[in-house]
Amino acid sequence: MLVSDIMTQPVITVQGNASLREAVSLFRHKQIYSLPVIDEQGVIQGLFTKSHLLDIIEKELSLDLPVDSIMIRRVVTVGPNTPVEQAYNLALRQGVSRLPVVDENNRVIGIVTGNDALQALERKTRRSLSYYQQELTRTRDYQYTFDNLIGRGERIKWLKREAQVAARTNSTILISGESGTGKELLAHAIHCASPRSNAPFIKVNCAAVPEHLLESELFGYEEGSFTGAKKGGKLGKFELADGGTIFLDEIGDMPLAMQAKLLRVLQEREVEKIGRTDVVRVDVRVIAATNKDLEQMVKEKEFREDLYYRLNVIDLHLPALRDRREDIPLLIEHFLKTLGTELGRKIKGITPQAENLLVQYDWPGNIRELRNSLERAIALSLNDVLDVEDFKGLSGDDVPVKPTVPVMPVGTLAEAVEKAERETIKNALSYTNYNKVATARVLGVHRSLLYRKLKQLGLD
Ligand SMILES: Nc1ncnc2c1ncn2[C@@H]1O[C@H](COP(=O)(O)OP(=O)(O)OP(=O)(O)O)[C@@H](O)[C@H]1O
Ligand SMILES: [Mg+2]
């Protein structure tokens, strides 16, 4: 943040040869506390302040005297590109409350008060503080350690060992693996096991941020750098992650133009903020993740080769769940315990037949799908031991078929919503054998809301 972002403009000034009468009337008619005194070219000569008014009365000075006969001649000034912190410290050290802002020719272009500077600094601190607080509560909810990465099979054990060693370094890491294999969990565990664990872990989903916003999201911008820019500017994720780790999720979806900018950051360890001429140095460890085949994308010129090599310093591959079926029973045990507590249901276990079904299944959605299937089974099961029928969805017979041709919308939005609600509720009812308590649970709504909807839709 620079002085030019917060200074008051235009500034009211007075010429050195103007009479005291003129200066007094400016004080009377404008809400000002000090007047920079200038010559014909606008160059600063001195400062005329409210305390000079007292001098005039006390010493019974003639109002015809020129301003420059009593003004302060030694004025502390700042440039528009002075950082706000520096301006504030200067005002404090010099014991002045107002600093005229001058250009390279000493012409007055604005004025800034110590108070403005302090308030701007406070806003900035508060913004990053609230971000950190949110992150802190978010990460406190979960303990992301290697112990939470369930798996005893050789492949996962080996991977964990490799990741633990990598955690102690500052090297960039590329995590690959199908969707739902635990890439984010692994990235977080690496951060928590690294010497940076007390600094923030900042996640950016490169696929979720619209292309035109990605640059400001990553690097931030200065106030006033474009129309619509927020007051006080915006801190980029790289700045927020300073001292910690930045997790670039879905890196394969990063547009090529951004890839070039990211490469620069990785090479130089500094970011170019939008609307700022100098660069900001950052100390961050980068972990990137993708479920795409980056090597293939490089061949097809969809991903920059140089960036690929920069990211791929340490590569960790998370195997698909079907390639480590030996871990499935352990994962089931883990989720029955944790999800049971979360959903407030005590599930004693699972029948060998059901477990066998889960071990045999192909899990295209990997661990996330396993977790969701168990969550659904726990929520719906009428017994405290899960059985084959609790996993009906897995056989594939109720996978919704996507229409291949877009259907022309018919009717109003309200009608469409009602139709969708009716379908969803009817499905849930038949799925739960018309158990309304379970239906409400599946739909994630309170029972009373479900009863109201049933009545409204004539389904009761
Ligand atoms: N080894 C594991 N042990 C326990 N839980 C796991 C493990 N791996 C993943 N999970 C759980 O599976 C879910 C998916 O994990 P995560 O979000 O890390 O996957 P991902 O690879 O980032 O998926 P996507 O590519 O879809 O973003 C999460 O709920 C996570 O807690
Ligand atoms: Mg993920």
mmCIF file with all atom_site columns, C-alpha atoms in Angstrom, residues 2-157:
data_model
loop_
_atom_site.group_PDB
_atom_site.id
_atom_site.type_symbol
_atom_site.label_atom_id
_atom_site.label_alt_id
_atom_site.label_comp_id
_atom_site.label_asym_id
_atom_site.label_entity_id
_atom_site.label_seq_id
_atom_site.pdbx_PDB_ins_code
_atom_site.Cartn_x
_atom_site.Cartn_y
_atom_site.Cartn_z
_atom_site.occupancy
_atom_site.B_iso_or_equiv
_atom_site.pdbx_formal_charge
_atom_site.auth_seq_id
_atom_site.auth_comp_id
_atom_site.auth_asym_id
_atom_site.auth_atom_id
_atom_site.pdbx_PDB_model_num
ATOM 1   C CA . LEU A 1 2   ? 1.408   3.324   -1.059 1.00 0.00 ? 2   LEU A CA 1
ATOM 2   C CA . VAL A 1 3   ? 0.822   6.913   0.033  1.00 0.00 ? 3   VAL A CA 1
ATOM 3   C CA . SER A 1 4   ? -0.824  7.641   -3.338 1.00 0.00 ? 4   SER A CA 1
ATOM 4   C CA . ASP A 1 5   ? -3.540  5.103   -2.436 1.00 0.00 ? 5   ASP A CA 1
ATOM 5   C CA . ILE A 1 6   ? -4.668  6.958   0.658  1.00 0.00 ? 6   ILE A CA 1
ATOM 6   C CA . MET A 1 7   ? -3.676  10.622  0.259  1.00 0.00 ? 7   MET A CA 1
ATOM 7   C CA . THR A 1 8   ? -6.313  13.365  0.123  1.00 0.00 ? 8   THR A CA 1
ATOM 8   C CA . GLN A 1 9   ? -6.618  14.931  -3.289 1.00 0.00 ? 9   GLN A CA 1
ATOM 9   C CA . PRO A 1 10  ? -7.021  17.644  -4.474 1.00 0.00 ? 10  PRO A CA 1
ATOM 10  C CA . VAL A 1 11  ? -5.316  19.522  -1.721 1.00 0.00 ? 11  VAL A CA 1
ATOM 11  C CA . ILE A 1 12  ? -6.104  23.103  -0.701 1.00 0.00 ? 12  ILE A CA 1
ATOM 12  C CA . THR A 1 13  ? -2.974  25.262  -0.780 1.00 0.00 ? 13  THR A CA 1
ATOM 13  C CA . VAL A 1 14  ? -2.083  28.916  -0.439 1.00 0.00 ? 14  VAL A CA 1
ATOM 14  C CA . GLN A 1 15  ? 0.563   31.041  -2.186 1.00 0.00 ? 15  GLN A CA 1
ATOM 15  C CA . GLY A 1 16  ? 3.443   32.319  -0.062 1.00 0.00 ? 16  GLY A CA 1
ATOM 16  C CA . ASN A 1 17  ? 2.757   35.954  -0.974 1.00 0.00 ? 17  ASN A CA 1
ATOM 17  C CA . ALA A 1 18  ? -0.953  35.705  -0.133 1.00 0.00 ? 18  ALA A CA 1
ATOM 18  C CA . SER A 1 19  ? -2.080  37.719  2.872  1.00 0.00 ? 19  SER A CA 1
ATOM 19  C CA . LEU A 1 20  ? -2.780  36.213  6.277  1.00 0.00 ? 20  LEU A CA 1
ATOM 20  C CA . ARG A 1 21  ? -6.352  37.400  5.764  1.00 0.00 ? 21  ARG A CA 1
ATOM 21  C CA . GLU A 1 22  ? -6.680  35.026  2.838  1.00 0.00 ? 22  GLU A CA 1
ATOM 22  C CA . ALA A 1 23  ? -5.249  32.127  4.844  1.00 0.00 ? 23  ALA A CA 1
ATOM 23  C CA . VAL A 1 24  ? -7.562  32.850  7.784  1.00 0.00 ? 24  VAL A CA 1
ATOM 24  C CA . SER A 1 25  ? -10.580 32.838  5.499  1.00 0.00 ? 25  SER A CA 1
ATOM 25  C CA . LEU A 1 26  ? -9.538  29.475  4.015  1.00 0.00 ? 26  LEU A CA 1
ATOM 26  C CA . PHE A 1 27  ? -9.454  28.018  7.512  1.00 0.00 ? 27  PHE A CA 1
ATOM 27  C CA . ARG A 1 28  ? -12.840 29.521  8.240  1.00 0.00 ? 28  ARG A CA 1
ATOM 28  C CA . HIS A 1 29  ? -14.536 28.178  5.110  1.00 0.00 ? 29  HIS A CA 1
ATOM 29  C CA . LYS A 1 30  ? -12.862 24.824  4.566  1.00 0.00 ? 30  LYS A CA 1
ATOM 30  C CA . GLN A 1 31  ? -12.564 21.914  6.933  1.00 0.00 ? 31  GLN A CA 1
ATOM 31  C CA . ILE A 1 32  ? -8.787  21.958  7.051  1.00 0.00 ? 32  ILE A CA 1
ATOM 32  C CA . TYR A 1 33  ? -6.115  21.922  9.704  1.00 0.00 ? 33  TYR A CA 1
ATOM 33  C CA . SER A 1 34  ? -3.008  22.816  7.788  1.00 0.00 ? 34  SER A CA 1
ATOM 34  C CA . LEU A 1 35  ? -2.284  24.572  4.527  1.00 0.00 ? 35  LEU A CA 1
ATOM 35  C CA . PRO A 1 36  ? 0.725   23.741  2.393  1.00 0.00 ? 36  PRO A CA 1
ATOM 36  C CA . VAL A 1 37  ? 2.241   27.012  1.179  1.00 0.00 ? 37  VAL A CA 1
ATOM 37  C CA . ILE A 1 38  ? 3.424   27.038  -2.468 1.00 0.00 ? 38  ILE A CA 1
ATOM 38  C CA . ASP A 1 39  ? 5.067   29.321  -5.016 1.00 0.00 ? 39  ASP A CA 1
ATOM 39  C CA . GLU A 1 40  ? 3.729   30.113  -8.515 1.00 0.00 ? 40  GLU A CA 1
ATOM 40  C CA . GLN A 1 41  ? 4.933   26.759  -9.858 1.00 0.00 ? 41  GLN A CA 1
ATOM 41  C CA . GLY A 1 42  ? 3.191   24.845  -7.094 1.00 0.00 ? 42  GLY A CA 1
ATOM 42  C CA . VAL A 1 43  ? 6.493   24.005  -5.389 1.00 0.00 ? 43  VAL A CA 1
ATOM 43  C CA . ILE A 1 44  ? 6.238   23.606  -1.639 1.00 0.00 ? 44  ILE A CA 1
ATOM 44  C CA . GLN A 1 45  ? 7.555   26.538  0.426  1.00 0.00 ? 45  GLN A CA 1
ATOM 45  C CA . GLY A 1 46  ? 6.268   25.782  3.866  1.00 0.00 ? 46  GLY A CA 1
ATOM 46  C CA . LEU A 1 47  ? 3.264   24.937  5.975  1.00 0.00 ? 47  LEU A CA 1
ATOM 47  C CA . PHE A 1 48  ? 0.681   27.173  7.602  1.00 0.00 ? 48  PHE A CA 1
ATOM 48  C CA . THR A 1 49  ? -1.212  25.560  10.453 1.00 0.00 ? 49  THR A CA 1
ATOM 49  C CA . LYS A 1 50  ? -4.055  26.348  12.811 1.00 0.00 ? 50  LYS A CA 1
ATOM 50  C CA . SER A 1 51  ? -1.637  27.259  15.573 1.00 0.00 ? 51  SER A CA 1
ATOM 51  C CA . HIS A 1 52  ? -0.490  30.161  13.430 1.00 0.00 ? 52  HIS A CA 1
ATOM 52  C CA . LEU A 1 53  ? -3.970  31.641  13.914 1.00 0.00 ? 53  LEU A CA 1
ATOM 53  C CA . LEU A 1 54  ? -3.284  31.811  17.640 1.00 0.00 ? 54  LEU A CA 1
ATOM 54  C CA . ASP A 1 55  ? 0.025   33.549  16.932 1.00 0.00 ? 55  ASP A CA 1
ATOM 55  C CA . ILE A 1 56  ? -1.821  36.178  14.904 1.00 0.00 ? 56  ILE A CA 1
ATOM 56  C CA . ILE A 1 57  ? -4.175  36.923  17.789 1.00 0.00 ? 57  ILE A CA 1
ATOM 57  C CA . GLU A 1 58  ? -1.530  36.730  20.501 1.00 0.00 ? 58  GLU A CA 1
ATOM 58  C CA . LYS A 1 59  ? 1.003   38.906  18.691 1.00 0.00 ? 59  LYS A CA 1
ATOM 59  C CA . GLU A 1 60  ? -1.708  41.145  17.195 1.00 0.00 ? 60  GLU A CA 1
ATOM 60  C CA . LEU A 1 61  ? -0.175  40.699  13.741 1.00 0.00 ? 61  LEU A CA 1
ATOM 61  C CA . SER A 1 62  ? -1.495  42.656  10.783 1.00 0.00 ? 62  SER A CA 1
ATOM 62  C CA . LEU A 1 63  ? -3.650  40.542  8.465  1.00 0.00 ? 63  LEU A CA 1
ATOM 63  C CA . ASP A 1 64  ? -1.967  42.242  5.543  1.00 0.00 ? 64  ASP A CA 1
ATOM 64  C CA . LEU A 1 65  ? 1.310   40.426  6.205  1.00 0.00 ? 65  LEU A CA 1
ATOM 65  C CA . PRO A 1 66  ? 2.170   37.683  3.698  1.00 0.00 ? 66  PRO A CA 1
ATOM 66  C CA . VAL A 1 67  ? 1.735   34.049  4.738  1.00 0.00 ? 67  VAL A CA 1
ATOM 67  C CA . ASP A 1 68  ? 5.420   33.268  4.201  1.00 0.00 ? 68  ASP A CA 1
ATOM 68  C CA . SER A 1 69  ? 6.372   35.705  6.944  1.00 0.00 ? 69  SER A CA 1
ATOM 69  C CA . ILE A 1 70  ? 5.181   33.346  9.680  1.00 0.00 ? 70  ILE A CA 1
ATOM 70  C CA . MET A 1 71  ? 4.820   29.872  8.070  1.00 0.00 ? 71  MET A CA 1
ATOM 71  C CA . ILE A 1 72  ? 6.924   26.844  9.077  1.00 0.00 ? 72  ILE A CA 1
ATOM 72  C CA . ARG A 1 73  ? 9.783   26.573  6.605  1.00 0.00 ? 73  ARG A CA 1
ATOM 73  C CA . ARG A 1 74  ? 11.133  23.134  7.392  1.00 0.00 ? 74  ARG A CA 1
ATOM 74  C CA . VAL A 1 75  ? 8.376   20.825  6.189  1.00 0.00 ? 75  VAL A CA 1
ATOM 75  C CA . VAL A 1 76  ? 8.522   17.054  6.269  1.00 0.00 ? 76  VAL A CA 1
ATOM 76  C CA . THR A 1 77  ? 7.142   15.702  2.980  1.00 0.00 ? 77  THR A CA 1
ATOM 77  C CA . VAL A 1 78  ? 6.672   12.281  1.378  1.00 0.00 ? 78  VAL A CA 1
ATOM 78  C CA . GLY A 1 79  ? 6.472   11.038  -2.192 1.00 0.00 ? 79  GLY A CA 1
ATOM 79  C CA . PRO A 1 80  ? 3.384   9.318   -3.646 1.00 0.00 ? 80  PRO A CA 1
ATOM 80  C CA . ASN A 1 81  ? 5.288   6.028   -3.910 1.00 0.00 ? 81  ASN A CA 1
ATOM 81  C CA . THR A 1 82  ? 6.355   5.970   -0.284 1.00 0.00 ? 82  THR A CA 1
ATOM 82  C CA . PRO A 1 83  ? 4.928   2.883   1.442  1.00 0.00 ? 83  PRO A CA 1
ATOM 83  C CA . VAL A 1 84  ? 2.240   3.822   3.973  1.00 0.00 ? 84  VAL A CA 1
ATOM 84  C CA . GLU A 1 85  ? 4.136   2.144   6.821  1.00 0.00 ? 85  GLU A CA 1
ATOM 85  C CA . GLN A 1 86  ? 7.129   4.350   6.133  1.00 0.00 ? 86  GLN A CA 1
ATOM 86  C CA . ALA A 1 87  ? 5.025   7.524   5.989  1.00 0.00 ? 87  ALA A CA 1
ATOM 87  C CA . TYR A 1 88  ? 3.409   6.653   9.285  1.00 0.00 ? 88  TYR A CA 1
ATOM 88  C CA . ASN A 1 89  ? 6.757   6.044   10.978 1.00 0.00 ? 89  ASN A CA 1
ATOM 89  C CA . LEU A 1 90  ? 8.088   9.300   9.586  1.00 0.00 ? 90  LEU A CA 1
ATOM 90  C CA . ALA A 1 91  ? 5.128   11.297  10.940 1.00 0.00 ? 91  ALA A CA 1
ATOM 91  C CA . LEU A 1 92  ? 5.586   9.607   14.294 1.00 0.00 ? 92  LEU A CA 1
ATOM 92  C CA . ARG A 1 93  ? 9.326   10.230  14.460 1.00 0.00 ? 93  ARG A CA 1
ATOM 93  C CA . GLN A 1 94  ? 9.072   13.848  13.363 1.00 0.00 ? 94  GLN A CA 1
ATOM 94  C CA . GLY A 1 95  ? 6.141   14.494  15.664 1.00 0.00 ? 95  GLY A CA 1
ATOM 95  C CA . VAL A 1 96  ? 3.941   15.873  12.903 1.00 0.00 ? 96  VAL A CA 1
ATOM 96  C CA . SER A 1 97  ? 0.376   14.886  12.147 1.00 0.00 ? 97  SER A CA 1
ATOM 97  C CA . ARG A 1 98  ? 0.240   15.975  8.490  1.00 0.00 ? 98  ARG A CA 1
ATOM 98  C CA . LEU A 1 99  ? 2.568   15.263  5.615  1.00 0.00 ? 99  LEU A CA 1
ATOM 99  C CA . PRO A 1 100 ? 2.246   17.093  2.287  1.00 0.00 ? 100 PRO A CA 1
ATOM 100 C CA . VAL A 1 101 ? 2.777   14.704  -0.627 1.00 0.00 ? 101 VAL A CA 1
ATOM 101 C CA . VAL A 1 102 ? 5.079   16.081  -3.339 1.00 0.00 ? 102 VAL A CA 1
ATOM 102 C CA . ASP A 1 103 ? 6.097   14.899  -6.799 1.00 0.00 ? 103 ASP A CA 1
ATOM 103 C CA . GLU A 1 104 ? 9.688   14.662  -8.042 1.00 0.00 ? 104 GLU A CA 1
ATOM 104 C CA . ASN A 1 105 ? 9.738   18.438  -8.628 1.00 0.00 ? 105 ASN A CA 1
ATOM 105 C CA . ASN A 1 106 ? 8.563   19.148  -5.083 1.00 0.00 ? 106 ASN A CA 1
ATOM 106 C CA . ARG A 1 107 ? 5.161   20.223  -6.319 1.00 0.00 ? 107 ARG A CA 1
ATOM 107 C CA . VAL A 1 108 ? 2.358   19.556  -3.844 1.00 0.00 ? 108 VAL A CA 1
ATOM 108 C CA . ILE A 1 109 ? -0.005  16.849  -5.138 1.00 0.00 ? 109 ILE A CA 1
ATOM 109 C CA . GLY A 1 110 ? -1.789  15.758  -1.977 1.00 0.00 ? 110 GLY A CA 1
ATOM 110 C CA . ILE A 1 111 ? -1.693  15.527  1.775  1.00 0.00 ? 111 ILE A CA 1
ATOM 111 C CA . VAL A 1 112 ? -1.745  12.560  4.090  1.00 0.00 ? 112 VAL A CA 1
ATOM 112 C CA . THR A 1 113 ? -2.318  12.463  7.833  1.00 0.00 ? 113 THR A CA 1
ATOM 113 C CA . GLY A 1 114 ? -0.695  10.083  10.269 1.00 0.00 ? 114 GLY A CA 1
ATOM 114 C CA . ASN A 1 115 ? -4.195  9.053   11.223 1.00 0.00 ? 115 ASN A CA 1
ATOM 115 C CA . ASP A 1 116 ? -5.166  8.119   7.627  1.00 0.00 ? 116 ASP A CA 1
ATOM 116 C CA . ALA A 1 117 ? -2.016  6.039   7.422  1.00 0.00 ? 117 ALA A CA 1
ATOM 117 C CA . LEU A 1 118 ? -2.718  4.306   10.697 1.00 0.00 ? 118 LEU A CA 1
ATOM 118 C CA . GLN A 1 119 ? -6.293  3.519   9.717  1.00 0.00 ? 119 GLN A CA 1
ATOM 119 C CA . ALA A 1 120 ? -5.248  2.134   6.348  1.00 0.00 ? 120 ALA A CA 1
ATOM 120 C CA . LEU A 1 121 ? -2.647  -0.063  8.025  1.00 0.00 ? 121 LEU A CA 1
ATOM 121 C CA . GLU A 1 122 ? -5.173  -1.252  10.547 1.00 0.00 ? 122 GLU A CA 1
ATOM 122 C CA . ARG A 1 123 ? -7.659  -2.195  7.809  1.00 0.00 ? 123 ARG A CA 1
ATOM 123 C CA . LYS A 1 124 ? -4.995  -4.132  5.992  1.00 0.00 ? 124 LYS A CA 1
ATOM 124 C CA . THR A 1 125 ? -3.902  -5.977  9.116  1.00 0.00 ? 125 THR A CA 1
ATOM 125 C CA . ARG A 1 126 ? -7.455  -6.757  10.068 1.00 0.00 ? 126 ARG A CA 1
ATOM 126 C CA . ARG A 1 127 ? -8.160  -8.204  6.636  1.00 0.00 ? 127 ARG A CA 1
ATOM 127 C CA . SER A 1 128 ? -5.265  -10.604 6.669  1.00 0.00 ? 128 SER A CA 1
ATOM 128 C CA . LEU A 1 129 ? -5.890  -11.400 10.328 1.00 0.00 ? 129 LEU A CA 1
ATOM 129 C CA . SER A 1 130 ? -9.483  -12.443 9.730  1.00 0.00 ? 130 SER A CA 1
ATOM 130 C CA . TYR A 1 131 ? -8.298  -14.608 6.853  1.00 0.00 ? 131 TYR A CA 1
ATOM 131 C CA . TYR A 1 132 ? -5.798  -16.334 9.112  1.00 0.00 ? 132 TYR A CA 1
ATOM 132 C CA . GLN A 1 133 ? -8.390  -16.764 11.840 1.00 0.00 ? 133 GLN A CA 1
ATOM 133 C CA . GLN A 1 134 ? -10.747 -18.451 9.403  1.00 0.00 ? 134 GLN A CA 1
ATOM 134 C CA . GLU A 1 135 ? -7.976  -20.697 8.186  1.00 0.00 ? 135 GLU A CA 1
ATOM 135 C CA . LEU A 1 136 ? -7.001  -21.496 11.748 1.00 0.00 ? 136 LEU A CA 1
ATOM 136 C CA . THR A 1 137 ? -10.501 -22.569 12.780 1.00 0.00 ? 137 THR A CA 1
ATOM 137 C CA . ARG A 1 138 ? -10.800 -24.513 9.559  1.00 0.00 ? 138 ARG A CA 1
ATOM 138 C CA . THR A 1 139 ? -7.600  -26.411 10.123 1.00 0.00 ? 139 THR A CA 1
ATOM 139 C CA . ARG A 1 140 ? -8.264  -26.874 13.830 1.00 0.00 ? 140 ARG A CA 1
ATOM 140 C CA . ASP A 1 141 ? -11.389 -28.852 12.971 1.00 0.00 ? 141 ASP A CA 1
ATOM 141 C CA . TYR A 1 142 ? -9.263  -31.410 11.263 1.00 0.00 ? 142 TYR A CA 1
ATOM 142 C CA . GLN A 1 143 ? -5.981  -32.869 12.238 1.00 0.00 ? 143 GLN A CA 1
ATOM 143 C CA . TYR A 1 144 ? -4.231  -33.398 8.958  1.00 0.00 ? 144 TYR A CA 1
ATOM 144 C CA . THR A 1 145 ? -1.452  -35.709 9.872  1.00 0.00 ? 145 THR A CA 1
ATOM 145 C CA . PHE A 1 146 ? 0.013   -38.736 8.175  1.00 0.00 ? 146 PHE A CA 1
ATOM 146 C CA . ASP A 1 147 ? -1.907  -40.863 10.692 1.00 0.00 ? 147 ASP A CA 1
ATOM 147 C CA . ASN A 1 148 ? -5.150  -39.696 9.064  1.00 0.00 ? 148 ASN A CA 1
ATOM 148 C CA . LEU A 1 149 ? -3.951  -41.103 5.794  1.00 0.00 ? 149 LEU A CA 1
ATOM 149 C CA . ILE A 1 150 ? -5.273  -44.580 6.278  1.00 0.00 ? 150 ILE A CA 1
ATOM 150 C CA . GLY A 1 151 ? -3.514  -47.448 4.572  1.00 0.00 ? 151 GLY A CA 1
ATOM 151 C CA . ARG A 1 152 ? -1.140  -50.218 5.541  1.00 0.00 ? 152 ARG A CA 1
ATOM 152 C CA . GLY A 1 153 ? -0.462  -51.759 2.159  1.00 0.00 ? 153 GLY A CA 1
ATOM 153 C CA . GLU A 1 154 ? 3.066   -51.596 0.766  1.00 0.00 ? 154 GLU A CA 1
ATOM 154 C CA . ARG A 1 155 ? 2.224   -48.936 -1.832 1.00 0.00 ? 155 ARG A CA 1
ATOM 155 C CA . ILE A 1 156 ? 0.727   -46.475 0.597  1.00 0.00 ? 156 ILE A CA 1
ATOM 156 C CA . LYS A 1 157 ? 3.335   -47.160 3.272  1.00 0.00 ? 157 LYS A CA 1
#
